[in-house]
Amino acid sequence: MSEPTDTQRMEKIVSLCKRRGFIFQSSEIYGGLNGAWDYGPLGVELKRNLKNYWWRVMVHERDDVVGMDGSILTHPAVLKASGHVEGFSDPMIDCRTCKAHLRLDQLVEKKGVTQCPICGGKDLTEARQFNLMFETHVGAAADESSIAYLRPETAQSIFVQFKNVLEVSRKKLPFGIAQIGKAFRNEINPRNFTFRSREFEQMELEYFCRAEEGMKWLHYWLEERLRFYENIGIPRERLHAREVPDEERAFYSKGTYDIEYDFPFGGQELEGVAYRTDYDLLQHQKASGKSLEYFDEETKQRFIPHVVEPSAGVDRTVLALICDAYKEDHAPDEKGKMETRVVLRLHPRMAPIKCGIFPLLKNNERLVAKTKEIVALLRPHMTVFYDESGAIGRRYRRQDEIGTPFAVTVDFETLGEKDVALRDTVTLRDRDSMKQERVSVNDLVNNLTSRIT
Ligand code: GAP
């Protein structure tokens, strides 16, 4: 079997995502809304597993981080002070031939002539700045005074609430405020499936520290974040920490790394880890006239803390997890003939369903009743899927394709009909090795929970 090309691989992944209920085009029955996606029953579980794990390691397992959940509707003053109203834009160009709106960096050059990447047209407009923020109106009056924005990043509400959170949490520097939530950008060209969307989710930490420790924490967080990706199953060799050069970096940043992943469509950013200095807090202090200073009780000094920000995309990480996990290998069918198996080798921690549970036969009441007992036993601890239809091999394949790491089959030995020593034991099958072992029902919860947490 020849290896699929990267384009074929991506097409297969998009098709699997729709067919098995990970990701659907938003408003699909009306022709779709470009740049917006809906997560189906399996996609929402995968996304939650990712967000919950991020929250666990970034907030719950640390003494120095607390969480918050800010509003999406944002006061225009916040985004004026942060620089988004003036400067959060991409240079845009129109192709007069095919009428496409393009980002400047999408244009192609052939024989020294700049061309439209879609139709090859050379009749292009001058570049103009296009602000990426979604503007809306709050209340009945749709005028200048009622403008609000859908936040383009979650970070700003953290800066604006810095003083409140500091006071209630009574944290000392260095400490962080974490947030997971939706962000909106009117991208000129949404593309590469969910990679560049107009509505997406971010997982952001603003880690406040003393100025002299900024670079130290930048490197600390870069390493922590790389380790995070490894712990959800993305190997280090497909991750790259790219140091963003001076000319590409925000003017206020003293150092930024992009964590990139080798997607089938190329190496692309999953997360930015940026040392943002004291820029944001200073801007908000100046614009609001409210002090955002930190008081150091030991030295009796007041100062604006600096901040290091690891900012990750939920949707991009979900896409990276699916791309990385997608494999085609070979497995025997019911008659022992080898066939192609599509398998998502998701880390058990991320898998939407942890265990498939099957009665060997669906028309045997005792087998079905025993299987349902096991479903009830495992359900409080993990997501499970009961399946009684089709041959066992088919049921395994259906779970392999959605990344379920374990499958339990209840057979006549479980009922003690063949050998009393095997009563209350089941076969436990591993998705990746396809090996089966006989385990006691009493050990199932411990055996599986230790492998999925
Ligand atoms: N607060 C810093 C910030 O927002 P960013 O590099 O613009 O920095 C951070 O965004 C992360 O958010 C990106 O690394 C990416 O994972 C995600 N992200 C940004 N724009 C996105 C888009 N249009 N679609 C999906 N994810 C996006």
Coordinates of C-alpha atoms and ligand atoms in Angstrom, one line a residue:
M1 CA 0.0 0.0 0.0
S2 CA 1.5 3.3 -1.0
E3 CA 1.6 6.2 1.5
P4 CA -1.1 8.8 0.9
T5 CA 0.2 12.3 0.0
D6 CA -0.2 15.1 2.5
T7 CA -3.2 16.4 0.6
Q8 CA -4.9 13.0 0.4
R9 CA -4.1 12.5 4.1
M10 CA -5.8 15.8 5.0
E11 CA -8.8 15.0 2.8
K12 CA -9.2 11.7 4.7
I13 CA -8.9 13.4 8.0
V14 CA -11.6 16.0 7.1
S15 CA -13.8 13.2 5.9
L16 CA -13.3 11.1 9.0
C17 CA -14.1 14.1 11.2
K18 CA -17.4 14.6 9.5
R19 CA -18.3 10.9 9.1
R20 CA -17.7 10.0 12.7
G21 CA -19.0 13.2 14.3
F22 CA -15.8 15.1 15.3
I23 CA -16.3 18.3 13.3
F24 CA -19.0 19.6 11.0
Q25 CA -19.1 22.8 8.9
S26 CA -21.2 25.4 10.7
S27 CA -24.7 26.0 9.2
E28 CA -24.0 23.3 6.7
I29 CA -27.6 22.8 5.6
Y30 CA -27.6 26.4 4.5
G31 CA -24.4 26.2 2.5
G32 CA -22.0 26.7 5.5
L33 CA -20.6 29.8 7.2
N34 CA -17.0 30.2 6.2
G35 CA -14.5 30.1 9.1
A36 CA -16.9 28.6 11.6
W37 CA -17.1 25.0 12.8
D38 CA -19.4 22.9 15.0
Y39 CA -18.0 20.1 17.1
G40 CA -20.1 16.9 17.1
P41 CA -20.5 14.3 19.9
L42 CA -16.9 13.0 19.6
G43 CA -15.3 16.3 18.8
V44 CA -16.8 17.9 21.9
E45 CA -15.4 15.1 24.1
L46 CA -11.9 15.4 22.6
K47 CA -12.0 19.2 23.0
R48 CA -13.1 18.9 26.7
N49 CA -10.4 16.4 27.5
L50 CA -7.8 18.8 26.1
K51 CA -9.2 21.8 28.0
N52 CA -9.6 19.9 31.2
Y53 CA -6.1 18.6 31.0
W54 CA -4.7 22.1 30.3
W55 CA -6.7 23.5 33.2
R56 CA -5.5 20.6 35.5
V57 CA -1.8 21.1 34.8
M58 CA -1.8 24.9 34.4
V59 CA -4.1 25.8 37.3
H60 CA -5.1 22.9 39.7
E61 CA -1.7 21.3 40.0
R62 CA 0.1 24.6 40.7
D63 CA 0.2 26.9 43.7
D64 CA 1.0 30.0 41.6
V65 CA -1.9 30.1 39.1
V66 CA -5.5 31.0 39.5
G67 CA -8.3 31.0 36.9
M68 CA -10.9 33.4 35.6
D69 CA -13.6 33.5 33.0
G70 CA -14.0 36.9 31.3
S71 CA -16.8 38.2 29.1
I72 CA -16.6 38.0 25.3
L73 CA -18.2 41.4 24.8
T74 CA -15.5 43.9 25.3
H75 CA -15.6 47.6 26.1
P76 CA -14.0 49.5 23.2
A77 CA -11.7 51.4 25.7
V78 CA -10.0 48.1 26.6
L79 CA -9.2 47.4 23.0
K80 CA -8.2 51.0 22.3
A81 CA -5.7 50.9 25.2
S82 CA -4.3 47.5 24.1
G83 CA -3.7 48.8 20.6
H84 CA -6.2 46.4 18.8
V85 CA -8.5 49.2 17.5
E86 CA -5.6 50.9 15.8
G87 CA -3.4 48.1 14.9
F88 CA -5.0 44.6 14.9
S89 CA -5.1 44.3 11.2
D90 CA -3.7 42.4 8.2
P91 CA -2.7 44.0 4.9
M92 CA -5.4 43.0 2.4
I93 CA -5.3 43.0 -1.4
D94 CA -8.1 42.3 -3.9
C95 CA -7.6 40.5 -7.2
R96 CA -9.6 42.5 -9.8
T97 CA -9.8 39.5 -12.1
C98 CA -11.4 36.9 -9.8
K99 CA -12.5 39.3 -7.0
A100 CA -10.7 37.3 -4.3
H101 CA -9.8 39.1 -1.1
L102 CA -6.3 38.1 -0.2
R103 CA -3.8 38.6 2.6
L104 CA -0.6 40.2 1.3
D105 CA 1.5 37.1 2.3
Q106 CA -0.7 34.9 0.1
L107 CA 0.3 36.4 -3.2
V108 CA 2.7 34.3 -5.3
E109 CA 5.5 35.5 -7.4
K110 CA 6.2 34.0 -10.8
K111 CA 9.1 35.2 -13.0
G112 CA 9.4 38.3 -10.8
V113 CA 5.7 39.2 -11.3
T114 CA 3.2 39.2 -8.3
Q115 CA 0.1 37.2 -9.0
C116 CA -3.2 36.1 -7.5
P117 CA -2.7 32.5 -6.1
I118 CA -6.2 31.6 -7.2
C119 CA -6.5 32.7 -10.8
G120 CA -3.0 33.8 -11.6
G121 CA -4.4 37.3 -12.3
K122 CA -1.9 40.2 -12.2
D123 CA -4.4 43.0 -11.8
L124 CA -4.2 43.6 -8.1
T125 CA -5.2 46.5 -5.9
E126 CA -2.8 48.3 -3.5
A127 CA -2.5 46.8 0.0
R128 CA -4.8 48.3 2.6
Q129 CA -5.1 47.5 6.3
F130 CA -8.1 45.4 7.3
N131 CA -9.0 45.3 11.0
L132 CA -9.7 41.8 12.1
M133 CA -12.0 42.6 15.0
F134 CA -15.7 41.9 14.9
E135 CA -17.6 45.0 15.9
T136 CA -21.1 44.9 17.4
H137 CA -23.6 47.2 19.2
V138 CA -24.7 46.8 22.8
G139 CA -28.3 47.9 23.5
A140 CA -30.9 49.5 21.2
A141 CA -28.9 52.4 19.8
A142 CA -26.7 51.3 16.9
D143 CA -24.4 54.3 16.9
E144 CA -20.8 55.2 17.9
S145 CA -21.7 55.2 21.6
S146 CA -22.9 51.6 21.6
I147 CA -19.9 49.9 19.9
A148 CA -18.5 46.9 21.6
Y149 CA -16.1 44.2 20.2
L150 CA -16.1 40.4 20.3
R151 CA -12.7 39.8 22.0
P152 CA -9.9 39.0 19.6
E153 CA -7.9 37.3 22.4
T154 CA -8.8 36.2 26.0
A155 CA -5.7 38.0 27.4
Q156 CA -7.1 41.5 27.7
S157 CA -9.8 40.6 30.3
I158 CA -7.0 39.1 32.4
F159 CA -5.0 42.4 32.3
V160 CA -8.1 44.5 33.0
Q161 CA -9.0 42.3 36.0
F162 CA -5.4 42.0 37.2
K163 CA -5.9 44.1 40.3
N164 CA -9.2 42.5 41.4
V165 CA -7.7 39.0 41.0
L166 CA -4.6 40.0 42.8
E167 CA -6.6 41.3 45.7
V168 CA -8.9 38.3 46.1
S169 CA -6.3 35.6 45.6
R170 CA -3.6 37.3 47.7
K171 CA -0.9 35.9 45.5
K172 CA 2.7 37.1 45.5
L173 CA 4.9 37.5 42.4
P174 CA 5.5 35.4 40.4
F175 CA 1.9 34.2 39.8
G176 CA -0.4 33.7 36.9
I177 CA -4.0 34.1 35.8
A178 CA -5.3 31.5 33.4
Q179 CA -8.3 31.5 31.1
I180 CA -9.9 29.3 28.5
G181 CA -12.5 30.8 26.1
K182 CA -13.7 31.9 22.7
A183 CA -12.0 34.5 20.7
F184 CA -13.1 36.0 17.3
R185 CA -11.1 37.3 14.3
N186 CA -12.5 38.3 11.0
E187 CA -9.7 36.4 9.1
I188 CA -9.4 37.5 5.5
N189 CA -9.0 33.9 4.4
P190 CA -10.1 31.1 6.8
R191 CA -8.4 27.9 5.6
N192 CA -6.8 24.6 6.3
F193 CA -10.0 23.1 7.9
T194 CA -10.2 24.5 11.5
F195 CA -6.7 25.8 11.5
R196 CA -7.5 29.4 10.7
S197 CA -11.1 30.1 11.8
R198 CA -13.1 33.2 12.6
E199 CA -14.4 31.8 15.8
F200 CA -12.0 29.7 17.9
E201 CA -10.9 29.0 21.5
Q202 CA -7.8 30.0 23.3
M203 CA -6.1 28.6 26.4
E204 CA -4.1 31.5 27.8
L205 CA -1.9 32.1 30.8
E206 CA -0.6 35.6 31.8
Y207 CA 2.3 34.9 34.2
F208 CA 3.2 38.1 36.1
C209 CA 6.8 38.4 37.4
R210 CA 9.5 40.9 38.2
A211 CA 11.2 42.6 35.2
E212 CA 14.6 41.0 35.9
E213 CA 13.1 37.5 35.7
G214 CA 11.1 37.9 32.5
M215 CA 13.6 36.0 30.2
K216 CA 14.0 33.2 32.8
W217 CA 10.2 32.7 32.9
L218 CA 10.0 32.9 29.1
H219 CA 12.3 29.9 28.8
Y220 CA 10.6 28.1 31.7
W221 CA 7.2 28.3 30.0
L222 CA 8.5 27.3 26.6
E223 CA 9.8 24.0 28.1
E224 CA 6.6 23.5 30.2
R225 CA 4.5 23.9 27.1
L226 CA 6.5 21.6 25.0
R227 CA 6.2 19.0 27.7
F228 CA 2.4 19.5 27.7
Y229 CA 2.2 18.6 24.1
E230 CA 4.3 15.5 24.7
N231 CA 2.0 14.5 27.6
I232 CA -1.1 14.6 25.3
G233 CA 0.6 12.4 22.8
I234 CA 2.3 14.8 20.3
P235 CA 5.9 13.7 19.9
R236 CA 8.7 16.2 20.3
E237 CA 10.1 15.5 16.9
R238 CA 7.0 16.9 15.2
L239 CA 7.1 20.1 17.4
H240 CA 9.4 23.0 16.7
A241 CA 10.2 25.9 18.9
R242 CA 10.8 28.8 16.5
E243 CA 12.4 31.9 18.0
V244 CA 10.5 34.8 16.4
P245 CA 13.0 37.3 15.0
D246 CA 13.1 41.0 16.0
E247 CA 11.4 42.2 12.8
E248 CA 8.4 39.8 13.3
R249 CA 7.9 40.3 17.0
A250 CA 5.5 42.8 18.6
F251 CA 7.4 45.9 19.3
Y252 CA 6.9 45.6 23.1
S253 CA 8.0 41.9 23.3
K254 CA 11.5 41.1 24.4
G255 CA 11.3 37.5 23.3
T256 CA 8.7 35.3 21.6
Y257 CA 8.7 31.6 20.6
D258 CA 6.2 30.0 18.3
I259 CA 5.5 26.3 19.0
E260 CA 4.9 24.8 15.6
Y261 CA 3.5 21.4 14.6
D262 CA 4.1 19.6 11.4
F263 CA 0.6 19.5 10.0
P264 CA 0.0 17.7 6.6
F265 CA -0.3 21.3 5.1
G266 CA 3.1 22.3 6.6
G267 CA 4.7 23.4 9.9
Q268 CA 2.3 25.9 11.5
E269 CA 1.8 27.6 14.8
L270 CA 0.0 25.9 17.7
E271 CA 1.0 28.3 20.4
G272 CA 2.9 31.5 21.0
V273 CA 5.0 31.9 24.2
A274 CA 5.7 35.7 24.5
Y275 CA 7.5 37.9 27.0
R276 CA 5.1 40.9 26.7
T277 CA 7.1 43.0 29.3
D278 CA 4.9 45.5 31.2
Y279 CA 3.2 46.8 28.1
D280 CA -0.4 45.7 28.6
L281 CA -0.7 46.7 32.3
L282 CA 1.0 50.0 31.6
Q283 CA -1.4 50.8 28.7
H284 CA -4.4 50.0 30.8
Q285 CA -3.1 52.0 33.8
K286 CA -2.6 55.0 31.5
A287 CA -5.9 54.7 29.7
S288 CA -8.1 54.0 32.8
G289 CA -6.3 56.2 35.3
K290 CA -6.5 53.3 37.8
S291 CA -3.4 52.0 39.4
L292 CA -2.4 48.5 38.3
E293 CA 0.7 48.5 40.4
Y294 CA 1.9 45.6 42.6
F295 CA 3.0 46.4 46.1
D296 CA 6.0 44.4 47.3
E297 CA 5.6 44.1 51.1
E298 CA 9.2 43.2 51.6
T299 CA 10.9 46.0 49.7
K300 CA 7.9 48.4 50.2
Q301 CA 8.2 49.2 46.4
R302 CA 5.3 49.7 44.0
F303 CA 5.8 48.7 40.4
I304 CA 4.0 47.3 37.3
P305 CA 4.8 43.6 36.9
H306 CA 6.1 42.1 33.6
V307 CA 4.3 39.3 32.0
V308 CA 5.1 36.1 30.1
E309 CA 2.2 34.6 28.1
P310 CA 1.8 31.1 26.8
S311 CA -1.2 31.3 24.5
A312 CA -2.5 28.1 22.9
G313 CA -5.3 27.5 20.4
V314 CA -7.8 24.8 21.4
D315 CA -9.0 24.1 17.9
R316 CA -5.5 24.0 16.4
T317 CA -4.4 21.5 19.1
V318 CA -7.5 19.4 18.5
L319 CA -6.6 19.4 14.8
A320 CA -2.9 18.5 15.6
L321 CA -4.1 15.6 17.9
I322 CA -6.3 14.2 15.1
C323 CA -3.6 14.6 12.4
D324 CA -1.0 13.1 14.5
A325 CA -3.2 10.2 15.6
Y326 CA -4.5 9.3 12.1
K327 CA -2.9 6.0 10.9
E328 CA -3.7 3.4 8.4
D329 CA -2.3 -0.1 9.1
H330 CA -3.4 -3.7 8.5
A331 CA -5.6 -6.0 10.6
P332 CA -7.3 -9.3 9.9
D333 CA -11.0 -9.3 9.1
E334 CA -13.4 -12.0 10.4
K335 CA -12.1 -14.6 8.0
G336 CA -8.5 -13.8 8.8
K337 CA -7.9 -11.9 5.6
M338 CA -5.7 -8.8 6.0
E339 CA -7.6 -5.5 5.4
T340 CA -6.7 -1.8 5.8
R341 CA -7.5 -0.5 9.3
V342 CA -8.0 3.2 10.0
V343 CA -7.0 3.9 13.5
L344 CA -6.7 7.1 15.6
R345 CA -3.9 6.5 17.9
L346 CA -5.0 9.2 20.3
H347 CA -3.4 9.3 23.8
P348 CA -5.9 7.5 26.1
R349 CA -6.0 10.8 28.1
M350 CA -7.4 12.6 25.1
A351 CA -9.6 9.8 23.5
P352 CA -13.3 10.8 23.4
I353 CA -14.4 7.3 24.4
K354 CA -12.2 5.4 26.7
C355 CA -13.6 1.9 26.4
G356 CA -15.9 0.0 24.1
I357 CA -18.0 -2.7 25.8
F358 CA -19.4 -5.5 23.8
P359 CA -21.5 -8.7 24.5
L360 CA -20.1 -11.5 22.3
L361 CA -23.7 -12.1 21.1
K362 CA -26.6 -9.7 21.2
N363 CA -29.3 -12.3 21.3
N364 CA -28.1 -13.9 24.5
E365 CA -29.9 -12.3 27.5
R366 CA -27.3 -13.3 30.1
L367 CA -24.4 -12.0 28.0
V368 CA -26.2 -8.7 27.4
A369 CA -27.2 -8.3 31.1
K370 CA -23.6 -9.0 32.3
T371 CA -22.3 -6.5 29.7
K372 CA -24.7 -3.8 30.9
E373 CA -23.6 -4.4 34.5
I374 CA -20.0 -3.6 33.3
V375 CA -21.2 -0.5 31.5
A376 CA -22.8 0.7 34.8
L377 CA -19.6 -0.2 36.7
L378 CA -17.3 1.8 34.4
R379 CA -19.6 4.8 33.5
P380 CA -19.0 6.8 36.6
H381 CA -15.2 6.7 35.9
M382 CA -15.0 7.2 32.1
T383 CA -16.8 7.6 28.8
V384 CA -17.8 4.2 27.5
F385 CA -19.7 2.9 24.4
Y386 CA -22.0 -0.1 24.4
D387 CA -22.1 -1.9 21.1
E388 CA -23.9 -5.1 20.3
S389 CA -24.3 -4.9 16.5
G390 CA -22.2 -6.8 13.9
A391 CA -19.3 -9.1 14.3
I392 CA -16.8 -8.4 17.1
G393 CA -14.1 -7.5 14.5
R394 CA -16.4 -4.8 13.0
R395 CA -17.1 -3.4 16.5
Y396 CA -13.4 -3.2 17.2
R397 CA -12.8 -1.4 13.8
R398 CA -15.5 1.2 14.6
Q399 CA -13.8 2.0 17.9
D400 CA -10.3 2.0 16.4
E401 CA -11.4 4.6 13.9
I402 CA -12.5 7.0 16.6
G403 CA -9.5 6.4 18.8
T404 CA -11.0 4.3 21.6
P405 CA -8.0 2.8 23.4
F406 CA -9.6 -0.1 25.1
A407 CA -12.4 -2.6 24.4
V408 CA -14.0 -5.1 26.7
T409 CA -15.7 -8.2 25.4
V410 CA -18.1 -10.3 27.6
D411 CA -18.2 -13.9 26.5
F412 CA -19.4 -17.3 27.9
E413 CA -16.2 -17.5 30.0
T414 CA -17.3 -14.3 31.8
L415 CA -20.5 -16.2 32.8
G416 CA -18.4 -19.1 34.1
E417 CA -20.0 -21.5 31.6
K418 CA -16.7 -22.9 30.3
D419 CA -14.4 -22.8 33.2
V420 CA -15.5 -21.5 36.7
A421 CA -12.0 -20.1 37.2
L422 CA -12.7 -17.6 34.5
R423 CA -16.1 -16.5 35.8
D424 CA -16.2 -12.6 36.0
T425 CA -13.2 -12.2 33.8
V426 CA -13.4 -10.4 30.4
T427 CA -11.1 -9.9 27.4
L428 CA -9.5 -6.5 27.4
R429 CA -8.2 -5.5 24.0
D430 CA -5.6 -2.8 23.3
R431 CA -6.3 -0.6 20.3
D432 CA -2.7 -0.1 19.2
S433 CA -1.2 -3.6 19.7
M434 CA -4.5 -5.3 19.1
K435 CA -3.4 -7.7 21.9
Q436 CA -6.1 -9.2 24.2
E437 CA -5.6 -10.2 27.8
R438 CA -8.0 -11.8 30.3
V439 CA -8.7 -9.5 33.2
S440 CA -11.0 -9.7 36.3
V441 CA -14.0 -7.5 36.2
N442 CA -13.1 -6.4 39.7
D443 CA -9.8 -5.0 38.5
L444 CA -11.2 -3.1 35.5
V445 CA -11.8 0.3 37.1
N446 CA -8.3 0.5 38.5
N447 CA -6.7 -1.0 35.5
L448 CA -8.3 1.5 33.1
T449 CA -8.4 4.7 35.2
S450 CA -4.6 4.5 35.8
R451 CA -4.1 4.5 32.0
I452 CA -6.5 7.3 31.1
T453 CA -5.8 10.0 33.7
Ligands
GAP1 N1 -2.9 36.7 23.4 C1 -1.9 36.4 22.4 C2 -2.5 35.9 21.2 O1 -3.7 35.9 21.0 P1 -1.9 34.8 18.9 O2 -0.6 34.2 18.4 O3 -2.6 35.8 18.0 O4 -1.6 35.4 20.3 C3 -2.6 32.6 20.1 O5 -2.9 33.7 19.2 C4 -3.1 31.3 19.6 O6 -4.5 31.4 19.3 C5 -2.4 30.9 18.3 O7 -1.1 30.3 18.5 C6 -3.4 29.9 17.7 O8 -3.2 28.6 18.3 C7 -4.7 30.5 18.2 N2 -5.3 31.2 17.0 C8 -5.0 32.5 16.7 N3 -5.7 32.8 15.6 C9 -6.5 31.8 15.3 C10 -7.4 31.5 14.2 N4 -7.8 32.4 13.3 N5 -8.0 30.2 14.2 C11 -7.7 29.3 15.1 N6 -6.8 29.5 16.1 C12 -6.2 30.7 16.2

